[in-house]
Amino acid sequence: MFAASTSVRAAPLYKFTDLGTLGGTYSYASAINDTGQVVGYSHTIGNAAYYATLWDVGATASNLGTLPGGAYSSASALNDAGDVAGYSYTASGTHHATVWSGTSATDLGTLGGTHSYATAINTSGQLAGYSNPTGSYSFHTTLWSGTTATDLGTLGGASSFARSINTSGHVVGYADITGNAHQHATLWNGTSVTDLGTMGGTDSLAIAINDTDQVVGISYIAAVQHATLWDGIASIDLGGPDTGALAINSAGQVVGWTRTAGTAVVRATLWNGTSATDLNSFLDTSTVSAGWVLNSATGINNDGWIVGDASNVLLGISNHAFLLAPVPEPPSFILYLLGLAALWCTSHTNKVTRQTQFEKKGRAFPKEQPNSQNPGAPCLRRLSYPHVAAHLVALRNVGRRG
């Protein structure tokens, strides 16, 4: 199911961070922006409550709070300005779509009904989600500009749900088709509603969209979930069975989850094209030995930073938000200079060795001689693997600190 790795060194290095909680047992990551901020929700001490949570680049968790009088809240998305979309309980116990700027929460209201939820926000501050229309318990995909809510409609059925919005204001999610027996992945582009179809099964769900209108989600094939990419209206099976795609970045990298066939084991997954990789294979030995397992990847930014949910049996952790940050490779010019230095050492050591041999025989050393094989010189050994590796590790650590 996962692509085989031909070499351990071929896999990129990632730094793993347990994002922790607000004092409770659980935390969940929903999304990451291009500045490295992460949002989701976390439980407080004693798991007495859960609140929308923002983790900054230093992995510090901040409680974003609730609407006035609300008991709980949760965050689903954020933009690069740090504005956060989600929902909060109100004083009356209903759920209302909410946007946070800093820790200031704004009630986005509903389409006239009781509940609403904001699930996505773009760089312009447009928010997408879903809300009850007046007098209805169904939900309709909703677009908020400021606090003005617009009903984007359905595919002819009773309900629709938005999950993501891109910079062009294009919204994706899923909607009931006529008869309400099934749901199909759906694209709303501001002027029309498009049924993205299925992979031959009865149902499909669109979960995320990038700025080139590539859409990812899930299609059901013979009642089994398959991670799916829609490029235009063409659907591409990313592999299955029991896989789900939850996020996509501008480079077309996709993250989500894969379930091992016949088991309850779920693993965080990265797709490059249709090649799937278990993200656990990117963890260093110390992280694996400490007991960490990456169960699902829920977000990826344009720099390839990944967030999701992890567990740790050794620490008794069933779900903590995590961050995987790629560690930059050493700059190529440094590797080039190290290579030149090694070549110089080889040449210089050869010359010194030959000169010594001539002097032992009482002969003058000629100024120019052809190169001979290096017998293993101290100069080159000073640039041998352990020493070069130490330089590379130092460079990687700089990347980690950055």
Short mmCIF file of C-alpha atoms in Angstrom, two decimals:
data_model
loop_
_atom_site.label_atom_id
_atom_site.label_comp_id
_atom_site.label_asym_id
_atom_site.label_seq_id
_atom_site.Cartn_x
_atom_site.Cartn_y
_atom_site.Cartn_z
CA MET A 1 0.00 0.00 0.00
CA PHE A 2 2.86 2.34 0.82
CA ALA A 3 5.67 3.01 -1.64
CA ALA A 4 8.82 1.09 -0.75
CA SER A 5 11.82 3.21 0.12
CA THR A 6 14.99 2.25 -1.73
CA SER A 7 17.21 3.92 0.86
CA VAL A 8 16.73 5.24 4.36
CA ARG A 9 18.77 8.32 3.43
CA ALA A 10 16.42 9.06 0.51
CA ALA A 11 13.67 10.04 2.95
CA PRO A 12 13.67 13.72 3.98
CA LEU A 13 14.40 14.51 7.61
CA TYR A 14 11.56 15.94 9.66
CA LYS A 15 11.53 17.39 13.14
CA PHE A 16 8.64 16.01 15.23
CA THR A 17 6.94 18.22 17.82
CA ASP A 18 4.28 17.15 20.28
CA LEU A 19 2.11 20.28 20.43
CA GLY A 20 0.70 19.34 23.80
CA THR A 21 -2.62 20.46 25.29
CA LEU A 22 -4.23 23.16 27.38
CA GLY A 23 -3.67 20.96 30.40
CA GLY A 24 -6.00 18.08 29.59
CA THR A 25 -5.53 14.67 28.01
CA TYR A 26 -6.44 15.42 24.39
CA SER A 27 -5.62 17.87 21.62
CA TYR A 28 -6.41 17.85 17.90
CA ALA A 29 -4.79 19.77 15.03
CA SER A 30 -6.97 20.94 12.14
CA ALA A 31 -4.81 23.17 9.94
CA ILE A 32 -1.48 24.99 9.51
CA ASN A 33 -0.73 28.25 7.68
CA ASP A 34 2.39 29.30 5.79
CA THR A 35 3.85 31.06 8.85
CA GLY A 36 3.78 27.78 10.80
CA GLN A 37 0.85 28.59 13.09
CA VAL A 38 -1.43 25.65 13.89
CA VAL A 39 -5.05 25.56 15.01
CA GLY A 40 -7.40 22.96 16.39
CA TYR A 41 -8.82 22.36 19.82
CA SER A 42 -7.60 21.10 23.16
CA HIS A 43 -8.98 19.95 26.48
CA THR A 44 -8.27 21.76 29.73
CA ILE A 45 -7.22 20.27 33.06
CA GLY A 46 -9.40 17.33 33.99
CA ASN A 47 -10.88 17.41 30.47
CA ALA A 48 -13.53 19.71 31.93
CA ALA A 49 -13.84 21.68 28.69
CA TYR A 50 -12.35 22.05 25.22
CA TYR A 51 -11.45 25.28 23.49
CA ALA A 52 -10.26 26.53 20.13
CA THR A 53 -6.47 26.48 20.32
CA LEU A 54 -3.72 28.30 18.45
CA TRP A 55 -0.19 26.95 18.57
CA ASP A 56 2.42 29.51 17.51
CA VAL A 57 5.69 28.64 15.78
CA GLY A 58 7.28 27.94 19.16
CA ALA A 59 4.55 25.33 19.87
CA THR A 60 3.04 27.45 22.63
CA ALA A 61 -0.69 26.70 23.01
CA SER A 62 -3.09 29.62 23.38
CA ASN A 63 -6.72 29.28 24.44
CA LEU A 64 -8.78 31.40 22.01
CA GLY A 65 -11.80 31.34 24.28
CA THR A 66 -15.47 31.43 23.33
CA LEU A 67 -18.28 33.77 22.42
CA PRO A 68 -19.69 35.54 25.52
CA GLY A 69 -21.18 32.96 27.87
CA GLY A 70 -20.17 29.99 25.72
CA ALA A 71 -18.91 26.77 27.29
CA TYR A 72 -16.79 25.28 24.49
CA SER A 73 -15.20 26.16 21.16
CA SER A 74 -13.19 24.59 18.34
CA ALA A 75 -11.02 25.92 15.49
CA SER A 76 -10.99 24.44 11.98
CA ALA A 77 -8.81 26.71 9.83
CA LEU A 78 -6.70 29.86 9.69
CA ASN A 79 -5.19 32.17 7.09
CA ASP A 80 -1.68 33.62 6.90
CA ALA A 81 -2.78 36.72 8.80
CA GLY A 82 -3.59 34.48 11.75
CA ASP A 83 -7.39 34.90 11.56
CA VAL A 84 -9.03 31.70 12.77
CA ALA A 85 -12.31 30.07 11.71
CA GLY A 86 -14.34 27.69 13.83
CA TYR A 87 -17.34 27.61 16.08
CA SER A 88 -18.27 28.45 19.65
CA TYR A 89 -21.12 27.65 21.94
CA THR A 90 -23.25 30.68 22.73
CA ALA A 91 -24.71 31.57 26.10
CA SER A 92 -27.94 29.80 25.07
CA GLY A 93 -26.07 26.59 24.21
CA THR A 94 -26.33 26.85 20.41
CA HIS A 95 -23.30 26.58 18.10
CA HIS A 96 -22.37 29.64 16.04
CA ALA A 97 -19.72 30.09 13.37
CA THR A 98 -16.94 32.19 14.85
CA VAL A 99 -13.89 34.06 13.62
CA TRP A 100 -11.05 34.94 15.98
CA SER A 101 -8.62 37.81 15.43
CA GLY A 102 -6.15 37.36 18.21
CA THR A 103 -8.35 36.31 21.12
CA SER A 104 -11.24 38.52 19.99
CA ALA A 105 -14.15 36.29 18.91
CA THR A 106 -16.83 37.48 16.46
CA ASP A 107 -20.19 35.73 16.08
CA LEU A 108 -20.87 35.22 12.35
CA GLY A 109 -24.50 34.36 12.90
CA THR A 110 -26.58 31.90 10.88
CA LEU A 111 -28.81 31.71 7.81
CA GLY A 112 -31.71 32.35 10.15
CA GLY A 113 -31.69 28.98 11.88
CA THR A 114 -30.20 27.74 15.13
CA HIS A 115 -26.66 26.52 14.41
CA SER A 116 -23.72 27.42 12.17
CA TYR A 117 -20.11 26.33 11.78
CA ALA A 118 -17.16 27.99 10.01
CA THR A 119 -14.76 25.43 8.56
CA ALA A 120 -12.48 27.48 6.28
CA ILE A 121 -11.03 30.96 5.75
CA ASN A 122 -8.99 32.44 2.89
CA THR A 123 -6.48 35.29 2.57
CA SER A 124 -9.26 37.80 1.87
CA GLY A 125 -11.03 36.87 5.06
CA GLN A 126 -13.93 35.09 3.34
CA LEU A 127 -15.22 32.23 5.46
CA ALA A 128 -17.00 29.06 4.41
CA GLY A 129 -18.99 26.62 6.47
CA TYR A 130 -22.58 25.57 6.94
CA SER A 131 -25.66 26.82 8.72
CA ASN A 132 -29.32 26.05 9.40
CA PRO A 133 -31.63 28.12 7.20
CA THR A 134 -34.68 29.70 8.79
CA GLY A 135 -37.06 27.07 10.15
CA SER A 136 -34.90 24.14 9.05
CA TYR A 137 -32.80 21.52 10.78
CA SER A 138 -30.90 20.86 7.55
CA PHE A 139 -27.58 22.56 6.88
CA HIS A 140 -26.67 24.60 3.80
CA THR A 141 -23.20 25.55 2.64
CA THR A 142 -22.62 29.14 3.71
CA LEU A 143 -20.20 31.86 2.62
CA TRP A 144 -19.52 34.74 4.99
CA SER A 145 -18.10 38.08 3.85
CA GLY A 146 -17.69 39.95 7.08
CA THR A 147 -20.77 38.88 9.02
CA THR A 148 -22.98 38.73 5.91
CA ALA A 149 -24.03 35.12 5.27
CA THR A 150 -24.91 33.79 1.81
CA ASP A 151 -26.63 30.44 1.21
CA LEU A 152 -24.73 28.60 -1.56
CA GLY A 153 -27.36 25.89 -1.93
CA THR A 154 -27.21 22.13 -2.51
CA LEU A 155 -27.23 19.60 -5.36
CA GLY A 156 -30.99 19.28 -5.16
CA GLY A 157 -31.12 17.53 -1.81
CA ALA A 158 -31.77 18.85 1.67
CA SER A 159 -28.28 19.58 2.98
CA SER A 160 -24.78 20.64 2.00
CA PHE A 161 -21.56 21.17 3.92
CA ALA A 162 -18.49 23.29 3.06
CA ARG A 163 -15.04 22.14 4.13
CA SER A 164 -12.51 24.38 2.36
CA ILE A 165 -12.09 27.67 0.45
CA ASN A 166 -9.21 28.92 -1.71
CA THR A 167 -7.92 32.41 -2.51
CA SER A 168 -10.33 32.73 -5.44
CA GLY A 169 -13.27 32.16 -3.13
CA HIS A 170 -14.00 28.72 -4.58
CA VAL A 171 -15.59 26.46 -1.98
CA VAL A 172 -15.63 22.66 -1.78
CA GLY A 173 -17.51 20.21 0.38
CA TYR A 174 -20.34 17.76 -0.19
CA ALA A 175 -24.06 17.93 -0.75
CA ASP A 176 -27.11 15.70 -0.78
CA ILE A 177 -28.22 14.85 -4.29
CA THR A 178 -31.89 14.73 -5.24
CA GLY A 179 -33.68 12.21 -3.06
CA ASN A 180 -31.17 12.68 -0.19
CA ALA A 181 -29.99 9.07 -0.40
CA HIS A 182 -26.39 9.96 -1.22
CA GLN A 183 -23.84 12.78 -0.99
CA HIS A 184 -21.46 13.91 -3.71
CA ALA A 185 -18.30 16.00 -3.62
CA THR A 186 -19.26 19.52 -4.63
CA LEU A 187 -17.58 22.70 -5.90
CA TRP A 188 -19.14 26.14 -5.53
CA ASN A 189 -17.29 28.76 -7.62
CA GLY A 190 -19.44 31.78 -6.83
CA THR A 191 -21.72 31.48 -9.84
CA SER A 192 -22.50 27.77 -10.12
CA VAL A 193 -22.60 24.50 -8.21
CA THR A 194 -20.73 21.52 -9.69
CA ASP A 195 -21.21 17.87 -8.79
CA LEU A 196 -17.68 16.41 -8.87
CA GLY A 197 -19.06 12.91 -9.08
CA THR A 198 -17.71 9.67 -7.66
CA MET A 199 -15.24 6.93 -8.57
CA GLY A 200 -18.08 4.67 -9.63
CA GLY A 201 -19.57 4.27 -6.17
CA THR A 202 -22.53 6.01 -4.62
CA ASP A 203 -20.92 8.70 -2.47
CA SER A 204 -17.98 11.09 -2.38
CA LEU A 205 -16.73 13.90 -0.13
CA ALA A 206 -14.55 16.89 -1.06
CA ILE A 207 -12.42 17.95 1.91
CA ALA A 208 -9.85 20.48 0.65
CA ILE A 209 -8.99 22.70 -2.32
CA ASN A 210 -5.73 24.45 -3.24
CA ASP A 211 -5.22 27.67 -5.19
CA THR A 212 -5.07 25.87 -8.56
CA ASP A 213 -8.50 24.31 -7.89
CA GLN A 214 -7.16 20.82 -7.24
CA VAL A 215 -9.55 19.12 -4.84
CA VAL A 216 -8.99 16.15 -2.54
CA GLY A 217 -11.26 14.02 -0.42
CA ILE A 218 -12.84 10.59 -0.34
CA SER A 219 -14.78 8.45 -2.80
CA TYR A 220 -16.60 5.28 -1.87
CA ILE A 221 -15.88 2.32 -4.13
CA ALA A 222 -17.90 -0.77 -3.26
CA ALA A 223 -18.65 0.91 0.08
CA VAL A 224 -14.91 1.30 0.84
CA GLN A 225 -13.23 4.70 1.21
CA HIS A 226 -10.55 5.71 -1.30
CA ALA A 227 -8.47 8.88 -1.11
CA THR A 228 -9.34 10.88 -4.24
CA LEU A 229 -7.93 13.82 -6.20
CA TRP A 230 -10.15 15.83 -8.52
CA ASP A 231 -8.23 17.83 -11.14
CA GLY A 232 -10.96 19.68 -12.96
CA ILE A 233 -13.78 17.15 -13.00
CA ALA A 234 -11.44 14.20 -13.61
CA SER A 235 -11.13 12.03 -10.52
CA ILE A 236 -7.94 10.15 -9.65
CA ASP A 237 -7.86 7.26 -7.19
CA LEU A 238 -4.91 7.81 -4.84
CA GLY A 239 -5.15 4.23 -3.66
CA GLY A 240 -7.06 2.13 -1.24
CA PRO A 241 -8.84 0.48 0.29
CA ASP A 242 -9.52 2.45 3.45
CA THR A 243 -7.70 5.70 2.72
CA GLY A 244 -8.70 9.34 3.05
CA ALA A 245 -7.21 12.60 1.74
CA LEU A 246 -7.69 15.58 4.06
CA ALA A 247 -5.46 18.42 2.78
CA ILE A 248 -3.48 19.56 -0.27
CA ASN A 249 -0.90 22.32 -0.75
CA SER A 250 0.02 24.44 -3.77
CA ALA A 251 2.59 21.86 -4.93
CA GLY A 252 -0.10 19.18 -5.04
CA GLN A 253 1.22 17.28 -2.01
CA VAL A 254 -1.64 15.52 -0.26
CA VAL A 255 -1.92 14.28 3.33
CA GLY A 256 -4.45 12.13 5.12
CA TRP A 257 -4.62 8.61 6.49
CA THR A 258 -4.40 4.94 5.53
CA ARG A 259 -5.93 2.02 7.41
CA THR A 260 -4.10 -1.30 7.34
CA ALA A 261 -6.39 -3.83 5.68
CA GLY A 262 -8.39 -5.93 8.10
CA THR A 263 -7.26 -4.00 11.17
CA ALA A 264 -8.05 -0.86 13.14
CA VAL A 265 -4.50 0.45 12.59
CA VAL A 266 -4.51 3.90 10.95
CA ARG A 267 -1.37 5.74 9.86
CA ALA A 268 -0.71 9.31 8.73
CA THR A 269 0.03 9.36 5.00
CA LEU A 270 1.68 11.64 2.45
CA TRP A 271 0.93 11.35 -1.26
CA ASN A 272 3.23 12.70 -3.95
CA GLY A 273 1.22 12.02 -7.07
CA THR A 274 -0.27 8.58 -6.47
CA SER A 275 2.74 7.37 -4.46
CA ALA A 276 1.80 6.99 -0.78
CA THR A 277 4.30 7.15 2.09
CA ASP A 278 3.69 6.37 5.74
CA LEU A 279 4.75 9.54 7.56
CA ASN A 280 6.01 7.41 10.44
CA SER A 281 8.91 6.40 8.17
CA PHE A 282 10.16 10.00 8.41
CA LEU A 283 10.47 9.94 12.20
CA ASP A 284 13.97 9.69 13.65
CA THR A 285 14.96 6.73 15.80
CA SER A 286 14.68 8.59 19.10
CA THR A 287 11.09 9.68 18.37
CA VAL A 288 10.07 6.15 17.43
CA SER A 289 11.81 4.71 20.50
CA ALA A 290 9.95 7.23 22.66
CA GLY A 291 6.71 5.60 21.52
CA TRP A 292 5.23 8.17 19.12
CA VAL A 293 2.94 7.02 16.29
CA LEU A 294 1.41 9.38 13.71
CA ASN A 295 -2.20 8.32 13.14
CA SER A 296 -3.59 10.94 10.76
CA ALA A 297 -2.33 14.01 8.91
CA THR A 298 -4.89 16.81 8.71
CA GLY A 299 -3.00 19.74 7.21
CA ILE A 300 0.01 20.65 5.06
CA ASN A 301 1.28 24.13 4.22
CA ASN A 302 3.11 25.33 1.12
CA ASP A 303 6.50 24.67 2.74
CA GLY A 304 5.60 21.04 3.38
CA TRP A 305 5.01 21.41 7.14
CA ILE A 306 2.47 18.82 8.27
CA VAL A 307 0.09 18.65 11.22
CA GLY A 308 -2.15 15.92 12.50
CA ASP A 309 -2.91 13.60 15.38
CA ALA A 310 -0.49 11.27 17.17
CA SER A 311 -0.60 8.72 19.98
CA ASN A 312 1.92 7.30 22.41
CA VAL A 313 1.20 4.06 24.28
CA LEU A 314 4.30 4.43 26.45
CA LEU A 315 3.10 7.80 27.74
CA GLY A 316 -0.57 6.88 27.86
CA ILE A 317 -1.46 9.46 25.18
CA SER A 318 -4.37 8.55 22.93
CA ASN A 319 -4.43 11.80 20.91
CA HIS A 320 -2.13 14.82 20.79
CA ALA A 321 -1.73 17.34 17.99
CA PHE A 322 1.66 17.06 16.27
CA LEU A 323 3.80 19.09 13.88
CA LEU A 324 6.30 17.70 11.36
CA ALA A 325 8.68 20.34 10.03
CA PRO A 326 11.10 19.43 7.21
CA VAL A 327 14.74 19.95 8.14
CA PRO A 328 16.54 21.82 5.33
CA GLU A 329 19.30 19.98 3.52
CA PRO A 330 22.77 21.57 3.83
CA PRO A 331 23.29 24.29 1.20
CA SER A 332 24.80 22.77 -1.95
CA PHE A 333 27.67 25.25 -2.05
CA ILE A 334 28.88 24.00 1.37
CA LEU A 335 28.90 20.42 0.12
CA TYR A 336 30.76 21.64 -2.97
CA LEU A 337 33.43 23.35 -0.83
CA LEU A 338 33.81 20.25 1.33
CA GLY A 339 34.33 18.21 -1.83
CA LEU A 340 37.00 20.61 -3.11
CA ALA A 341 38.75 20.49 0.25
CA ALA A 342 38.79 16.69 0.17
CA LEU A 343 40.29 16.72 -3.33
CA TRP A 344 42.96 19.17 -2.26
CA CYS A 345 43.81 17.03 0.77
CA THR A 346 44.15 13.98 -1.43
CA SER A 347 46.48 15.75 -3.85
CA HIS A 348 48.53 17.38 -1.10
CA THR A 349 48.91 14.16 0.88
CA ASN A 350 50.01 12.25 -2.21
CA LYS A 351 52.72 14.83 -2.80
CA VAL A 352 53.96 14.73 0.81
CA THR A 353 53.99 10.92 0.81
CA ARG A 354 55.99 10.72 -2.42
CA GLN A 355 58.42 13.37 -1.20
CA THR A 356 59.06 11.36 1.96
CA GLN A 357 59.69 8.22 -0.06
CA PHE A 358 62.22 10.03 -2.28
CA GLU A 359 64.03 11.53 0.72
CA LYS A 360 64.40 8.09 2.37
CA LYS A 361 66.18 6.91 -0.76
CA GLY A 362 68.42 9.97 -0.79
CA ARG A 363 66.94 11.26 -4.01
CA ALA A 364 65.68 14.73 -4.81
CA PHE A 365 61.93 14.99 -5.15
CA PRO A 366 60.94 16.20 -8.63
CA LYS A 367 58.73 19.26 -8.78
CA GLU A 368 56.06 17.55 -10.86
CA GLN A 369 54.96 13.94 -10.56
CA PRO A 370 51.79 12.14 -11.71
CA ASN A 371 49.20 11.44 -9.00
CA SER A 372 49.34 8.04 -7.30
CA GLN A 373 46.76 6.25 -5.16
CA ASN A 374 46.21 7.75 -1.75
CA PRO A 375 47.43 5.34 0.94
CA GLY A 376 45.08 6.83 3.54
CA ALA A 377 46.37 10.19 4.64
CA PRO A 378 45.74 12.16 7.83
CA CYS A 379 44.56 15.23 5.90
CA LEU A 380 41.84 13.29 4.11
CA ARG A 381 40.91 11.49 7.30
CA ARG A 382 40.28 14.87 8.86
CA LEU A 383 37.55 15.26 6.26
CA SER A 384 36.39 11.64 6.45
CA TYR A 385 32.81 10.65 7.16
CA PRO A 386 32.58 11.34 10.93
CA HIS A 387 33.97 14.84 10.50
CA VAL A 388 31.92 15.72 7.44
CA ALA A 389 28.88 14.20 9.12
CA ALA A 390 29.45 16.40 12.15
CA HIS A 391 29.38 19.46 9.89
CA LEU A 392 26.18 18.26 8.23
CA VAL A 393 24.51 17.55 11.57
CA ALA A 394 25.42 21.03 12.74
CA LEU A 395 23.84 22.46 9.58
CA ARG A 396 20.70 20.38 10.10
CA ASN A 397 20.47 21.61 13.68
CA VAL A 398 20.60 25.18 12.40
CA GLY A 399 17.65 24.26 10.19
CA ARG A 400 15.80 22.83 13.17
CA ARG A 401 16.35 25.96 15.24
CA GLY A 402 15.17 28.08 12.31
#
